[in-house]
mmCIF file of C-alpha atoms in Angstrom:
data_model
loop_
_atom_site.group_PDB
_atom_site.id
_atom_site.type_symbol
_atom_site.label_atom_id
_atom_site.label_comp_id
_atom_site.label_asym_id
_atom_site.label_seq_id
_atom_site.Cartn_x
_atom_site.Cartn_y
_atom_site.Cartn_z
ATOM 1 C CA MET A 1320 14.131 3.610 0.195
ATOM 2 C CA LEU A 1321 14.957 0.058 -0.729
ATOM 3 C CA ALA A 1322 16.881 -0.489 -3.952
ATOM 4 C CA ILE A 1323 16.348 -3.998 -5.316
ATOM 5 C CA PRO A 1324 19.845 -5.438 -5.949
ATOM 6 C CA ALA A 1325 20.794 -7.533 -8.930
ATOM 7 C CA GLU A 1326 20.794 -11.315 -8.623
ATOM 8 C CA GLY A 1327 21.817 -13.016 -11.829
ATOM 9 C CA THR A 1328 18.926 -11.731 -13.923
ATOM 10 C CA ALA A 1329 16.669 -8.738 -13.504
ATOM 11 C CA PHE A 1330 13.971 -10.750 -11.773
ATOM 12 C CA GLY A 1331 15.722 -13.670 -10.087
ATOM 13 C CA ILE A 1332 17.060 -17.113 -10.903
ATOM 14 C CA PRO A 1333 17.184 -17.730 -14.676
ATOM 15 C CA CYS A 1334 15.029 -20.563 -16.015
ATOM 16 C CA ASP A 1335 15.514 -20.916 -19.717
ATOM 17 C CA PRO A 1336 17.894 -18.725 -21.747
ATOM 18 C CA GLN A 1337 15.367 -18.886 -24.559
ATOM 19 C CA SER A 1338 12.531 -17.701 -22.306
ATOM 20 C CA PRO A 1339 13.492 -14.362 -20.719
ATOM 21 C CA PRO A 1340 11.066 -12.659 -18.373
ATOM 22 C CA ARG A 1341 8.306 -10.895 -20.228
ATOM 23 C CA ALA A 1342 7.314 -8.490 -17.520
ATOM 24 C CA SER A 1343 8.013 -4.789 -17.624
ATOM 25 C CA SER A 1344 10.998 -3.533 -15.687
ATOM 26 C CA PRO A 1345 10.070 -3.331 -11.999
ATOM 27 C CA PRO A 1346 10.305 -0.124 -9.985
ATOM 28 C CA THR A 1347 13.825 0.335 -8.686
ATOM 29 C CA ALA A 1348 12.737 0.983 -5.124
ATOM 30 C CA LEU A 1349 9.958 0.492 -2.579
ATOM 31 C CA VAL A 1350 9.346 1.885 0.871
ATOM 32 C CA SER A 1351 11.864 0.055 3.055
ATOM 33 C CA SER A 1352 9.343 -1.004 5.657
ATOM 34 C CA VAL A 1353 7.492 -3.007 3.022
ATOM 35 C CA GLU A 1354 10.398 -5.389 2.487
ATOM 36 C CA GLY A 1355 9.941 -6.997 5.892
ATOM 37 C CA GLU A 1356 6.194 -7.227 5.373
ATOM 38 C CA MET A 1357 6.632 -8.786 1.952
ATOM 39 C CA GLU A 1358 8.694 -11.561 3.519
ATOM 40 C CA LEU A 1359 5.925 -12.456 5.963
ATOM 41 C CA GLU A 1360 3.372 -15.081 5.064
ATOM 42 C CA GLN A 1361 -0.296 -14.174 4.967
ATOM 43 C CA GLY A 1362 -2.500 -17.260 5.353
ATOM 44 C CA SER A 1363 -1.830 -20.959 5.163
ATOM 45 C CA ARG A 1364 -1.931 -21.152 1.377
ATOM 46 C CA SER A 1365 0.735 -18.482 1.013
ATOM 47 C CA GLN A 1366 2.840 -20.187 3.684
ATOM 48 C CA GLY A 1367 2.586 -23.527 1.911
ATOM 49 C CA SER A 1368 3.608 -22.023 -1.410
ATOM 50 C CA GLU A 1369 6.574 -20.217 0.161
ATOM 51 C CA ASN A 1370 7.757 -23.382 1.921
ATOM 52 C CA LEU A 1371 7.547 -25.281 -1.346
ATOM 53 C CA LEU A 1372 9.650 -22.626 -3.061
ATOM 54 C CA LEU A 1373 12.339 -22.852 -0.414
ATOM 55 C CA GLN A 1374 12.341 -26.645 -0.176
ATOM 56 C CA ARG A 1375 12.818 -27.109 -3.901
ATOM 57 C CA ASN A 1376 15.295 -24.228 -4.062
ATOM 58 C CA MET A 1377 13.698 -23.120 -7.305
ATOM 59 C CA LEU A 1378 12.754 -19.575 -6.397
ATOM 60 C CA GLY A 1379 14.170 -17.925 -3.288
ATOM 61 C CA PRO A 1380 12.451 -15.173 -1.274
ATOM 62 C CA LEU A 1381 14.335 -12.354 -2.999
ATOM 63 C CA SER A 1382 13.482 -13.712 -6.439
ATOM 64 C CA LEU A 1383 9.883 -14.174 -5.390
ATOM 65 C CA LEU A 1384 9.834 -10.528 -4.316
ATOM 66 C CA ARG A 1385 11.307 -9.452 -7.673
ATOM 67 C CA TYR A 1386 8.757 -11.411 -9.691
ATOM 68 C CA SER A 1387 6.006 -9.877 -7.595
ATOM 69 C CA ILE A 1388 7.320 -6.347 -8.163
ATOM 70 C CA SER A 1389 7.616 -7.045 -11.881
ATOM 71 C CA LEU A 1390 3.814 -7.247 -12.080
ATOM 72 C CA VAL A 1391 3.326 -3.833 -10.479
ATOM 73 C CA PRO A 1392 3.727 -1.609 -13.604
ATOM 74 C CA PHE A 1393 1.144 -3.672 -15.501
ATOM 75 C CA LEU A 1394 -1.366 -3.492 -12.631
ATOM 76 C CA LEU A 1395 -0.756 0.232 -12.129
ATOM 77 C CA LEU A 1396 -1.500 0.851 -15.792
ATOM 78 C CA ARG A 1397 -4.806 -0.996 -15.502
ATOM 79 C CA TYR A 1398 -5.628 0.963 -12.361
ATOM 80 C CA GLN A 1399 -4.947 4.256 -14.134
ATOM 81 C CA MET A 1400 -7.167 3.133 -17.024
ATOM 82 C CA ARG A 1401 -9.873 1.951 -14.574
ATOM 83 C CA GLN A 1402 -9.910 -1.423 -16.314
ATOM 84 C CA PRO A 1403 -10.259 -4.895 -14.761
ATOM 85 C CA VAL A 1404 -7.628 -7.581 -15.195
ATOM 86 C CA ASN A 1405 -7.938 -11.358 -15.311
ATOM 87 C CA ARG A 1406 -5.653 -14.183 -14.282
ATOM 88 C CA ALA A 1407 -4.692 -15.085 -17.853
ATOM 89 C CA GLU A 1408 -3.444 -11.555 -18.518
ATOM 90 C CA ILE A 1409 -1.388 -11.522 -15.331
ATOM 91 C CA LEU A 1410 0.096 -14.918 -16.186
ATOM 92 C CA THR A 1411 1.572 -13.512 -19.395
ATOM 93 C CA HIS A 1412 3.918 -11.480 -17.172
ATOM 94 C CA VAL A 1413 5.245 -14.522 -15.303
ATOM 95 C CA VAL A 1414 8.069 -16.667 -16.691
ATOM 96 C CA SER A 1415 6.577 -19.976 -17.843
ATOM 97 C CA CYS A 1416 8.754 -22.161 -15.593
ATOM 98 C CA HIS A 1417 7.522 -20.258 -12.535
ATOM 99 C CA ARG A 1418 3.805 -20.391 -13.305
ATOM 100 C CA ASN A 1419 3.303 -23.181 -10.794
ATOM 101 C CA PHE A 1420 4.162 -20.573 -8.186
ATOM 102 C CA PHE A 1421 1.666 -18.032 -9.489
ATOM 103 C CA PRO A 1422 -0.460 -17.968 -6.274
ATOM 104 C CA ALA A 1423 2.571 -17.040 -4.163
ATOM 105 C CA ILE A 1424 3.732 -14.400 -6.670
ATOM 106 C CA PHE A 1425 0.220 -12.988 -7.019
ATOM 107 C CA ASN A 1426 -0.295 -12.761 -3.240
ATOM 108 C CA LYS A 1427 3.005 -10.909 -2.804
ATOM 109 C CA THR A 1428 2.018 -8.487 -5.561
ATOM 110 C CA ARG A 1429 -1.329 -7.800 -3.922
ATOM 111 C CA GLU A 1430 0.443 -7.009 -0.650
ATOM 112 C CA CYS A 1431 2.815 -4.635 -2.410
ATOM 113 C CA MET A 1432 -0.012 -2.798 -4.192
ATOM 114 C CA LYS A 1433 -1.941 -2.401 -0.953
ATOM 115 C CA LEU A 1434 0.898 -1.344 1.325
ATOM 116 C CA VAL A 1435 2.768 0.992 -1.021
ATOM 117 C CA PHE A 1436 0.033 2.380 -3.269
ATOM 118 C CA GLY A 1437 -3.048 1.952 -1.084
ATOM 119 C CA THR A 1438 -4.948 -0.172 -3.599
ATOM 120 C CA GLU A 1439 -6.450 -3.620 -3.228
ATOM 121 C CA MET A 1440 -7.742 -6.197 -5.687
ATOM 122 C CA LYS A 1441 -11.419 -7.087 -5.573
ATOM 123 C CA LYS A 1442 -12.665 -10.199 -7.360
ATOM 124 C CA LEU A 1443 -15.197 -9.373 -10.064
ATOM 125 C CA ASN A 1444 -15.824 -12.784 -11.594
ATOM 126 C CA THR A 1445 -14.987 -16.103 -9.965
ATOM 127 C CA ILE A 1446 -15.281 -18.184 -13.143
ATOM 128 C CA HIS A 1447 -13.024 -15.972 -15.266
ATOM 129 C CA ARG A 1448 -10.898 -14.954 -12.261
ATOM 130 C CA SER A 1449 -11.091 -11.273 -13.044
ATOM 131 C CA TYR A 1450 -10.199 -8.507 -10.606
ATOM 132 C CA ILE A 1451 -10.499 -4.761 -10.288
ATOM 133 C CA LEU A 1452 -8.140 -2.520 -8.349
ATOM 134 C CA VAL A 1453 -9.869 -0.187 -5.887
ATOM 135 C CA PRO A 1454 -8.662 2.154 -3.122
ATOM 136 C CA ALA A 1455 -7.908 0.356 0.151
ATOM 137 C CA ALA A 1456 -9.415 0.854 3.633
ATOM 138 C CA GLY A 1457 -12.838 1.779 2.251
ATOM 139 C CA LEU A 1458 -11.635 5.094 0.807
ATOM 140 C CA THR A 1459 -13.011 6.477 -2.443
ATOM 141 C CA TYR A 1460 -9.918 8.595 -3.121
ATOM 142 C CA HIS A 1461 -8.202 6.841 -6.040
ATOM 143 C CA GLY A 1462 -4.981 8.807 -5.578
ATOM 144 C CA LEU A 1463 -4.724 9.959 -9.182
ATOM 145 C CA ARG A 1464 -5.076 13.412 -10.673
ATOM 146 C CA SER A 1465 -6.361 13.749 -14.202
ATOM 147 C CA ASP A 1466 -3.889 16.508 -15.007
ATOM 148 C CA VAL A 1467 -0.819 14.829 -13.486
ATOM 149 C CA PRO A 1468 0.487 11.426 -14.621
ATOM 150 C CA GLY A 1469 1.781 9.129 -11.928
ATOM 151 C CA VAL A 1470 0.892 6.375 -9.511
ATOM 152 C CA PRO A 1471 -1.791 6.125 -6.807
ATOM 153 C CA LYS A 1472 -1.058 8.133 -3.690
ATOM 154 C CA THR A 1473 -3.757 6.596 -1.505
ATOM 155 C CA GLY A 1474 -1.099 4.706 0.452
ATOM 156 C CA LEU A 1475 0.370 7.966 1.724
ATOM 157 C CA LEU A 1476 -3.060 9.204 2.803
ATOM 158 C CA ILE A 1477 -3.610 6.009 4.801
ATOM 159 C CA MET A 1478 -0.234 6.454 6.491
ATOM 160 C CA VAL A 1479 -1.003 10.060 7.474
ATOM 161 C CA LEU A 1480 -4.404 9.036 8.863
ATOM 162 C CA CYS A 1481 -2.619 6.371 10.878
ATOM 163 C CA PHE A 1482 -0.055 8.817 12.270
ATOM 164 C CA ILE A 1483 -2.905 11.056 13.436
ATOM 165 C CA PHE A 1484 -4.713 8.129 15.081
ATOM 166 C CA ARG A 1485 -1.535 6.965 16.813
ATOM 167 C CA SER A 1486 -0.904 10.500 18.113
ATOM 168 C CA GLY A 1487 -4.182 10.760 19.997
ATOM 169 C CA ASN A 1488 -6.373 11.697 17.007
ATOM 170 C CA ARG A 1489 -4.470 14.926 16.402
ATOM 171 C CA ALA A 1490 -0.912 15.425 15.224
ATOM 172 C CA SER A 1491 1.189 18.528 14.747
ATOM 173 C CA GLU A 1492 2.923 19.280 11.479
ATOM 174 C CA GLU A 1493 6.215 18.389 13.137
ATOM 175 C CA VAL A 1494 4.926 14.927 14.047
ATOM 176 C CA ILE A 1495 3.609 14.214 10.542
ATOM 177 C CA TRP A 1496 6.699 15.440 8.704
ATOM 178 C CA GLY A 1497 8.974 13.630 11.163
ATOM 179 C CA ALA A 1498 7.105 10.328 10.821
ATOM 180 C CA LEU A 1499 7.251 10.524 7.039
ATOM 181 C CA CYS A 1500 10.953 11.382 7.164
ATOM 182 C CA LYS A 1501 11.624 8.202 9.155
ATOM 183 C CA MET A 1502 10.059 6.291 6.265
ATOM 184 C CA GLY A 1503 12.413 7.980 3.811
ATOM 185 C CA ILE A 1504 9.765 10.438 2.607
ATOM 186 C CA CYS A 1505 11.255 13.882 3.161
ATOM 187 C CA VAL A 1506 8.851 16.782 2.901
ATOM 188 C CA GLU A 1507 11.623 19.083 1.697
ATOM 189 C CA ARG A 1508 12.472 16.920 -1.315
ATOM 190 C CA ARG A 1509 10.360 15.746 -4.211
ATOM 191 C CA HIS A 1510 9.508 12.081 -3.830
ATOM 192 C CA TYR A 1511 9.692 9.787 -6.840
ATOM 193 C CA ILE A 1512 6.279 8.234 -6.091
ATOM 194 C CA TYR A 1513 4.375 10.949 -4.229
ATOM 195 C CA GLY A 1514 5.889 14.078 -5.783
ATOM 196 C CA ASN A 1515 5.684 17.273 -3.717
ATOM 197 C CA ILE A 1516 4.757 15.922 -0.282
ATOM 198 C CA ARG A 1517 3.772 19.227 1.293
ATOM 199 C CA ARG A 1518 1.563 20.146 -1.641
ATOM 200 C CA LEU A 1519 -0.043 16.703 -1.666
ATOM 201 C CA VAL A 1520 -0.833 16.717 2.057
ATOM 202 C CA MET A 1521 -1.656 20.407 2.509
ATOM 203 C CA GLY A 1522 -3.365 20.660 -0.851
ATOM 204 C CA ASP A 1523 -5.106 17.519 -2.027
ATOM 205 C CA PHE A 1524 -5.711 15.760 1.300
ATOM 206 C CA VAL A 1525 -6.948 18.903 3.064
ATOM 207 C CA ARG A 1526 -8.870 20.222 0.053
ATOM 208 C CA LEU A 1527 -10.667 16.890 -0.372
ATOM 209 C CA GLN A 1528 -11.559 16.989 3.355
ATOM 210 C CA TYR A 1529 -9.681 13.842 4.264
ATOM 211 C CA LEU A 1530 -7.617 15.967 6.635
ATOM 212 C CA GLU A 1531 -8.449 18.986 8.749
ATOM 213 C CA TYR A 1532 -5.659 21.516 9.219
ATOM 214 C CA ARG A 1533 -6.010 24.052 11.996
ATOM 215 C CA GLN A 1534 -4.117 26.254 14.402
ATOM 216 C CA VAL A 1535 -3.712 24.912 17.937
ATOM 217 C CA PRO A 1536 -5.548 27.284 20.304
ATOM 218 C CA HIS A 1537 -3.432 29.331 22.703
ATOM 219 C CA ALA A 1538 -0.164 27.877 21.381
ATOM 220 C CA ASN A 1539 2.829 30.185 21.594
ATOM 221 C CA PRO A 1540 4.664 30.061 19.276
ATOM 222 C CA VAL A 1541 1.961 29.307 16.720
ATOM 223 C CA VAL A 1542 1.507 25.588 16.037
ATOM 224 C CA TYR A 1543 -0.693 23.895 13.451
ATOM 225 C CA GLU A 1544 -2.075 20.377 13.650
ATOM 226 C CA PHE A 1545 -3.820 17.761 11.511
ATOM 227 C CA LEU A 1546 -6.996 15.848 12.350
ATOM 228 C CA TRP A 1547 -9.128 13.415 10.409
ATOM 229 C CA GLY A 1548 -11.418 15.325 8.099
ATOM 230 C CA PRO A 1549 -15.145 14.624 7.629
ATOM 231 C CA ARG A 1550 -14.590 12.590 4.489
ATOM 232 C CA ALA A 1551 -12.095 10.288 6.208
ATOM 233 C CA ARG A 1552 -14.499 9.757 9.109
ATOM 234 C CA ALA A 1553 -17.308 8.953 6.664
ATOM 235 C CA GLU A 1554 -15.400 6.558 4.417
ATOM 236 C CA THR A 1555 -13.062 4.605 6.658
ATOM 237 C CA THR A 1556 -12.652 3.536 10.283
ATOM 238 C CA LYS A 1557 -9.888 3.486 12.837
ATOM 239 C CA MET A 1558 -9.917 -0.310 12.725
ATOM 240 C CA LYS A 1559 -9.317 -0.400 8.963
ATOM 241 C CA ILE A 1560 -6.473 2.070 9.285
ATOM 242 C CA LEU A 1561 -4.982 0.147 12.220
ATOM 243 C CA VAL A 1562 -5.157 -3.153 10.327
ATOM 244 C CA HIS A 1563 -3.363 -1.548 7.402
ATOM 245 C CA TRP A 1564 -0.644 -0.179 9.692
ATOM 246 C CA ALA A 1565 -0.270 -3.548 11.426
ATOM 247 C CA LYS A 1566 0.251 -5.318 8.108
ATOM 248 C CA PHE A 1567 2.752 -2.657 7.106
ATOM 249 C CA SER A 1568 4.616 -3.286 10.369
ATOM 250 C CA GLY A 1569 4.369 -7.079 10.121
ATOM 251 C CA LEU A 1570 2.351 -7.281 13.345
ATOM 252 C CA ASP A 1571 -1.098 -8.242 14.560
ATOM 253 C CA PRO A 1572 -3.432 -5.279 15.250
ATOM 254 C CA ARG A 1573 -3.676 -6.469 18.860
ATOM 255 C CA ALA A 1574 0.018 -5.676 19.217
ATOM 256 C CA PHE A 1575 -1.213 -2.086 19.668
ATOM 257 C CA PRO A 1576 -3.650 -2.724 22.555
ATOM 258 C CA ILE A 1577 -4.602 0.887 23.311
ATOM 259 C CA LEU A 1578 -5.252 1.699 19.658
ATOM 260 C CA TYR A 1579 -7.014 -1.618 19.108
ATOM 261 C CA ASP A 1580 -9.388 -1.050 22.025
ATOM 262 C CA GLU A 1581 -10.218 2.452 20.809
ATOM 263 C CA ALA A 1582 -10.821 1.202 17.262
ATOM 264 C CA LEU A 1583 -12.965 -1.653 18.588
ATOM 265 C CA ARG A 1584 -15.110 0.742 20.626
ATOM 266 C CA GLU A 1585 -15.651 2.836 17.515
ATOM 267 C CA GLU A 1586 -16.734 -0.265 15.566
ATOM 268 C CA GLN A 1587 -19.223 -1.122 18.304
ATOM 269 C CA ARG A 1588 -20.646 2.410 18.287
ATOM 270 C CA ARG A 1589 -21.112 2.266 14.534
ATOM 271 C CA GLN A 1590 -22.991 -1.013 14.783
ATOM 272 C CA ALA A 1591 -25.209 0.116 17.675
#
């Protein structure tokens, strides 16, 4: 896990002593792999904004990352309440002297929400610039349980689906737990975002039919494996999952040629 270090103030370079940041305290950590992705530029507009930040030396990359993370608690609350959010409301959480850099901050925040929590922002109204947070990759699983407070866990589901795809469309328990452990998500310990990992995967994901859990035939000793469940196959595609993984890794989907070709063939079959 990545702990965000201090740098002068809680969220970056101070602007005006009389105008402290108004945002809620950001989460103290994010999945480490996201840090590299958050430093990459997505699209020419984002690149231009980032270059402007660096040229003027007004808001460095680490501070930009902090300001982006500082918006996360507010957006998570709206997601939990199933309420839309507009640009004016988001702007109230950005220090006034950095509002010129709102597009760059907003884009970074959107990346964080998608990669860590598995949610993406859909535009509802162009005139009022309002958005609604929805599950990513075409899934309908919102990642929240009515009886348990917390944050969306759709991001973990997308990662598990990706591990299965990368493993030849079936993956043993050992492969899944090992892959998660490399990300700092240990199945034997309670995770601060995802809670009890084994219960979440074996319970919710399997029960909701996003995953299929079965014994490998003729295996000695006994081995169990995971496959995509019928609900995952109905709601999402291999290409959507691959694109998500590529963004998480900071790569183009074509950097995984075998997986890309398989996902492309599936897309063509669906369209036929």
